[in-house]
mmCIF file of C-alpha atoms and ligand atoms in Angstrom:
data_model
loop_
_atom_site.group_PDB
_atom_site.id
_atom_site.type_symbol
_atom_site.label_atom_id
_atom_site.label_comp_id
_atom_site.label_asym_id
_atom_site.label_seq_id
_atom_site.Cartn_x
_atom_site.Cartn_y
_atom_site.Cartn_z
ATOM 1 C CA MET A 5 127.014 -43.799 60.656
ATOM 2 C CA LYS A 6 126.980 -45.615 57.053
ATOM 3 C CA HIS A 7 123.615 -47.970 56.023
ATOM 4 C CA TYR A 8 123.338 -50.701 53.778
ATOM 5 C CA LYS A 9 121.801 -49.427 50.645
ATOM 6 C CA PRO A 10 118.430 -51.994 50.208
ATOM 7 C CA LYS A 11 120.165 -53.992 47.457
ATOM 8 C CA GLU A 12 122.980 -55.091 50.377
ATOM 9 C CA PHE A 13 121.146 -55.485 52.352
ATOM 10 C CA ALA A 14 117.832 -57.488 50.678
ATOM 11 C CA GLU A 15 121.329 -60.167 49.087
ATOM 12 C CA MET A 16 122.344 -60.452 52.658
ATOM 13 C CA LEU A 17 119.090 -61.472 53.883
ATOM 14 C CA HIS A 18 118.504 -63.856 50.877
ATOM 15 C CA VAL A 19 115.199 -62.085 50.198
ATOM 16 C CA SER A 20 114.346 -59.467 47.196
ATOM 17 C CA VAL A 21 114.742 -55.692 47.641
ATOM 18 C CA LYS A 22 110.479 -55.915 47.058
ATOM 19 C CA THR A 23 110.507 -58.334 51.103
ATOM 20 C CA LEU A 24 112.479 -56.151 52.391
ATOM 21 C CA GLN A 25 110.052 -52.697 51.509
ATOM 22 C CA ARG A 26 107.117 -54.586 52.882
ATOM 23 C CA TRP A 27 108.823 -55.591 56.113
ATOM 24 C CA ASP A 28 109.754 -52.186 56.437
ATOM 25 C CA ASN A 29 106.478 -50.650 56.127
ATOM 26 C CA GLU A 30 105.396 -53.475 58.481
ATOM 27 C CA GLY A 31 108.175 -52.441 60.794
ATOM 28 C CA VAL A 32 109.349 -55.697 61.247
ATOM 29 C CA LEU A 33 112.682 -54.387 60.489
ATOM 30 C CA LYS A 34 114.397 -53.090 63.317
ATOM 31 C CA ALA A 35 117.751 -54.566 64.273
ATOM 32 C CA TYR A 36 118.027 -55.316 60.690
ATOM 33 C CA ARG A 37 120.768 -52.274 59.755
ATOM 34 C CA ASN A 38 124.008 -52.898 61.851
ATOM 35 C CA PRO A 39 126.227 -49.708 60.665
ATOM 36 C CA LYS A 40 128.956 -51.820 62.473
ATOM 37 C CA VAL A 41 129.692 -54.148 60.287
ATOM 38 C CA ARG A 42 130.842 -52.652 57.792
ATOM 39 C CA LYS A 43 132.872 -51.062 59.506
ATOM 40 C CA LEU A 44 134.672 -54.168 61.058
ATOM 41 C CA LYS A 45 134.680 -55.649 57.843
ATOM 42 C CA LYS A 46 137.007 -53.041 56.137
ATOM 43 C CA LYS A 47 139.066 -53.343 59.699
ATOM 44 C CA LEU A 48 139.536 -56.734 59.350
ATOM 45 C CA LYS A 49 140.661 -56.430 55.888
ATOM 46 C CA ARG A 50 143.113 -53.898 56.517
ATOM 47 C CA GLU A 51 144.736 -56.096 59.242
ATOM 48 C CA GLN A 52 144.749 -58.991 56.825
ATOM 49 C CA ARG A 53 146.729 -56.824 54.432
ATOM 50 C CA SER A 54 148.993 -55.896 57.066
ATOM 51 C CA LEU A 55 149.701 -59.537 58.378
ATOM 52 C CA SER A 56 150.239 -60.720 55.090
ATOM 53 C CA ARG A 57 152.957 -57.628 54.573
ATOM 54 C CA LYS A 58 154.844 -58.848 57.440
ATOM 55 C CA TYR A 59 154.896 -62.370 56.187
ATOM 56 C CA GLU A 60 156.040 -61.420 52.993
ATOM 57 C CA ASN A 61 158.888 -59.489 55.164
ATOM 58 C CA LEU A 62 159.717 -62.585 56.676
ATOM 59 C CA LYS A 63 160.284 -64.557 53.760
ATOM 60 C CA LYS A 64 162.135 -62.133 51.990
ATOM 61 C CA ARG A 65 164.510 -62.457 54.401
ATOM 62 C CA GLY A 66 164.957 -65.909 54.250
ATOM 63 C CA GLU A 67 163.581 -66.291 57.346
ATOM 64 C CA LYS A 68 160.833 -69.496 58.355
ATOM 65 C CA PRO A 69 157.315 -67.303 59.892
ATOM 66 C CA ALA A 70 156.531 -70.242 62.261
ATOM 67 C CA THR A 71 159.948 -70.085 63.800
ATOM 68 C CA LYS A 72 160.704 -66.570 63.765
ATOM 69 C CA ARG A 73 157.659 -64.732 64.459
ATOM 70 C CA GLY A 74 157.942 -61.900 66.060
ATOM 71 C CA ALA A 75 155.639 -59.380 68.547
ATOM 72 C CA ASN A 76 154.711 -57.553 66.458
ATOM 73 C CA ILE A 77 152.501 -60.502 63.901
ATOM 74 C CA ASP A 78 151.603 -62.286 66.829
ATOM 75 C CA LYS A 79 149.505 -58.985 67.754
ATOM 76 C CA ASN A 80 148.840 -59.044 64.481
ATOM 77 C CA ILE A 81 146.591 -62.744 64.587
ATOM 78 C CA PHE A 82 145.231 -61.804 67.256
ATOM 79 C CA ARG A 83 143.456 -58.683 65.842
ATOM 80 C CA VAL A 84 142.703 -60.636 63.548
ATOM 81 C CA GLN A 85 141.064 -63.868 65.392
ATOM 82 C CA LYS A 86 139.197 -61.305 67.531
ATOM 83 C CA LEU A 87 137.886 -58.934 65.035
ATOM 84 C CA HIS A 88 136.830 -62.208 63.177
ATOM 85 C CA ALA A 89 135.230 -63.370 66.399
ATOM 86 C CA ARG A 90 132.776 -59.503 66.401
ATOM 87 C CA LEU A 91 131.590 -60.869 63.314
ATOM 88 C CA ALA A 92 130.674 -64.025 63.817
ATOM 89 C CA ASN A 93 128.988 -62.418 67.513
ATOM 90 C CA ILE A 94 126.973 -60.087 65.326
ATOM 91 C CA ARG A 95 125.867 -62.784 62.918
ATOM 92 C CA LEU A 96 124.771 -65.261 65.571
ATOM 93 C CA GLU A 97 122.873 -62.456 67.541
ATOM 94 C CA TYR A 98 121.237 -61.418 64.178
ATOM 95 C CA VAL A 99 119.855 -64.659 63.369
ATOM 96 C CA LYS A 100 119.045 -65.425 66.756
ATOM 97 C CA PHE A 101 117.304 -62.122 66.854
ATOM 98 C CA VAL A 102 114.919 -63.097 63.547
ATOM 99 C CA ALA A 103 114.303 -67.150 64.622
ATOM 100 C CA ASN A 104 112.773 -64.740 67.869
ATOM 101 C CA GLU A 105 110.521 -63.041 65.890
ATOM 102 C CA VAL A 106 109.366 -65.713 64.278
ATOM 103 C CA VAL A 107 107.847 -67.643 67.711
ATOM 104 C CA ARG A 108 106.661 -64.564 68.797
ATOM 105 C CA THR A 109 104.228 -63.971 66.111
ATOM 106 C CA LYS A 110 102.853 -67.165 67.741
ATOM 107 C CA PRO A 111 102.562 -69.169 64.346
ATOM 108 C CA ARG A 112 100.709 -72.495 64.270
ATOM 109 C CA TYR A 113 103.408 -74.691 62.847
ATOM 110 C CA VAL A 114 106.749 -72.885 61.016
ATOM 111 C CA VAL A 115 107.453 -74.691 57.685
ATOM 112 C CA ILE A 116 111.419 -74.731 56.040
ATOM 113 C CA GLU A 117 113.225 -76.666 53.445
ATOM 114 C CA ASN A 118 115.337 -79.277 53.465
ATOM 115 C CA LEU A 119 117.891 -76.766 52.736
ATOM 116 C CA ASN A 120 121.404 -78.356 51.033
ATOM 117 C CA VAL A 121 123.604 -75.623 51.815
ATOM 118 C CA LYS A 122 126.758 -77.650 50.850
ATOM 119 C CA GLY A 123 125.557 -77.421 47.766
ATOM 120 C CA MET A 124 124.170 -73.675 47.562
ATOM 121 C CA MET A 125 127.779 -73.078 48.291
ATOM 122 C CA LYS A 126 129.330 -74.258 45.248
ATOM 123 C CA ASN A 127 126.836 -72.005 43.512
ATOM 124 C CA ARG A 128 129.265 -69.179 44.396
ATOM 125 C CA HIS A 129 126.496 -66.752 43.305
ATOM 126 C CA LEU A 130 124.536 -67.781 46.788
ATOM 127 C CA ALA A 131 127.395 -68.623 48.843
ATOM 128 C CA ARG A 132 128.015 -65.266 50.488
ATOM 129 C CA SER A 133 124.199 -65.165 51.245
ATOM 130 C CA ILE A 134 124.102 -67.630 52.586
ATOM 131 C CA ALA A 135 127.321 -67.626 54.914
ATOM 132 C CA GLU A 136 126.052 -64.768 56.269
ATOM 133 C CA GLN A 137 122.736 -65.220 56.858
ATOM 134 C CA CYS A 138 124.738 -68.772 58.850
ATOM 135 C CA PHE A 139 121.369 -70.344 57.771
ATOM 136 C CA TYR A 140 122.094 -73.806 59.829
ATOM 137 C CA THR A 141 122.429 -71.846 62.797
ATOM 138 C CA PHE A 142 119.149 -70.206 61.791
ATOM 139 C CA GLN A 143 117.275 -73.744 61.623
ATOM 140 C CA THR A 144 119.321 -75.403 64.828
ATOM 141 C CA TRP A 145 118.008 -72.293 67.023
ATOM 142 C CA LEU A 146 114.211 -71.801 65.562
ATOM 143 C CA ILE A 147 113.353 -75.604 65.803
ATOM 144 C CA HIS A 148 115.364 -75.504 69.678
ATOM 145 C CA LYS A 149 112.789 -72.168 70.128
ATOM 146 C CA CYS A 150 109.557 -73.840 68.544
ATOM 147 C CA LYS A 151 110.210 -76.676 70.739
ATOM 148 C CA LYS A 152 109.961 -74.813 74.258
ATOM 149 C CA TYR A 153 107.168 -73.152 73.551
ATOM 150 C CA GLY A 154 105.282 -76.457 71.524
ATOM 151 C CA MET A 155 105.243 -75.299 68.056
ATOM 152 C CA GLU A 156 105.590 -77.904 65.322
ATOM 153 C CA VAL A 157 107.942 -77.764 63.219
ATOM 154 C CA ARG A 158 107.869 -78.975 59.380
ATOM 155 C CA GLN A 159 110.624 -79.886 57.438
ATOM 156 C CA VAL A 160 109.636 -80.264 53.275
ATOM 157 C CA SER A 161 111.628 -82.197 50.778
ATOM 158 C CA ARG A 162 114.556 -79.776 49.183
ATOM 159 C CA PHE A 163 112.865 -81.292 46.243
ATOM 160 C CA TYR A 164 109.632 -79.504 47.042
ATOM 161 C CA PRO A 165 109.010 -77.050 43.705
ATOM 162 C CA SER A 166 108.345 -74.723 45.739
ATOM 163 C CA SER A 167 109.446 -71.530 43.819
ATOM 164 C CA LYS A 168 108.279 -73.099 40.159
ATOM 165 C CA MET A 169 104.763 -74.619 41.692
ATOM 166 C CA CYS A 170 102.365 -71.922 41.479
ATOM 167 C CA SER A 171 100.417 -72.405 45.007
ATOM 168 C CA ARG A 172 97.158 -71.056 43.251
ATOM 169 C CA CYS A 173 96.689 -72.968 40.334
ATOM 170 C CA GLY A 174 99.585 -75.971 40.270
ATOM 171 C CA HIS A 175 101.008 -74.873 37.383
ATOM 172 C CA MET A 176 105.144 -75.686 36.953
ATOM 173 C CA LYS A 177 106.879 -72.579 35.816
ATOM 174 C CA LYS A 178 109.908 -75.003 34.234
ATOM 175 C CA ASP A 179 111.802 -71.755 32.785
ATOM 176 C CA LEU A 180 112.354 -70.416 37.154
ATOM 177 C CA GLN A 181 115.619 -68.129 36.839
ATOM 178 C CA LEU A 182 117.158 -66.880 40.232
ATOM 179 C CA SER A 183 117.332 -63.652 38.782
ATOM 180 C CA ASP A 184 113.657 -63.435 38.421
ATOM 181 C CA ARG A 185 112.753 -62.016 41.762
ATOM 182 C CA ILE A 186 108.817 -61.904 40.576
ATOM 183 C CA TYR A 187 106.654 -64.767 39.882
ATOM 184 C CA VAL A 188 104.617 -65.028 37.596
ATOM 185 C CA CYS A 189 102.133 -67.704 36.296
ATOM 186 C CA ASP A 190 102.530 -69.035 33.259
ATOM 187 C CA GLY A 191 98.847 -70.807 33.597
ATOM 188 C CA CYS A 192 96.689 -68.455 35.349
ATOM 189 C CA GLY A 193 98.507 -65.795 35.865
ATOM 190 C CA HIS A 194 99.440 -65.421 39.787
ATOM 191 C CA THR A 195 102.181 -62.812 40.380
ATOM 192 C CA MET A 196 103.537 -62.669 43.419
ATOM 193 C CA ASP A 197 106.897 -61.420 45.134
ATOM 194 C CA ARG A 198 108.792 -64.881 44.557
ATOM 195 C CA ASP A 199 110.085 -65.248 47.570
ATOM 196 C CA LEU A 200 106.894 -64.440 49.001
ATOM 197 C CA HIS A 201 105.531 -67.216 46.926
ATOM 198 C CA ALA A 202 107.429 -69.928 47.450
ATOM 199 C CA ALA A 203 106.496 -69.466 51.408
ATOM 200 C CA THR A 204 103.019 -69.928 50.338
ATOM 201 C CA SER A 205 103.766 -72.989 48.475
ATOM 202 C CA LEU A 206 105.389 -74.385 51.420
ATOM 203 C CA LEU A 207 102.785 -73.402 53.474
ATOM 204 C CA ARG A 208 100.286 -75.750 51.945
ATOM 205 C CA ALA A 209 103.045 -78.490 51.468
ATOM 206 C CA THR A 210 101.392 -81.788 52.484
ATOM 207 C CA ASP A 211 104.145 -84.084 52.698
ATOM 208 C CA TYR A 212 106.858 -83.070 55.458
ATOM 209 C CA ILE A 213 108.079 -84.619 58.252
ATOM 210 C CA VAL A 214 107.540 -82.945 62.050
ATOM 211 C CA LEU A 215 110.748 -82.103 63.225
ATOM 212 C CA THR A 216 109.761 -80.327 67.123
HETATM 213 ZN ZN1 ZN B 325 99.175 -70.529 38.808
#
């Protein structure tokens, strides 16, 4: 069985490797390593290649794919669709699992950022990991669950500088890069894992709307 490398996996979850290791130590990671995904993706690639080859051959013979499609092409299309559906199901299960884990810890409130998912899709460094997380689905599921159990969900504006503003002294770090995985404050020297730091500042935000 093939497992993800920590780096790949962290990328998929859009957290730092350090955060991942911390989760691992705390026993939070359970269903996270899904070796099926990699296999399915490989299979999907193979099927897609074979399908496009079939189309190419049709074109070479000068036939129109829309009208002269053989049974083999139809079967191939079906296989591709099935693989897409299975991958989507695995992702959905995963998203639900993470949201459920959050709710299970019975927090007093949950703070989420009003993320500009569409804007992030344009940033190609973020696109894949965001898409794979199905962030939007996650948010929806989380709100649904919190409503059910009477937990407050706070939404903070995406312009709130959760990553840049020091959660200890309020100093603004202007030159923070996406590649800086560790946050070091220039004002007070406060050092923390980037994602953990952003989460801490979000927790303390006073300007929010309640979604539940
Ligand atoms: Zn500071």
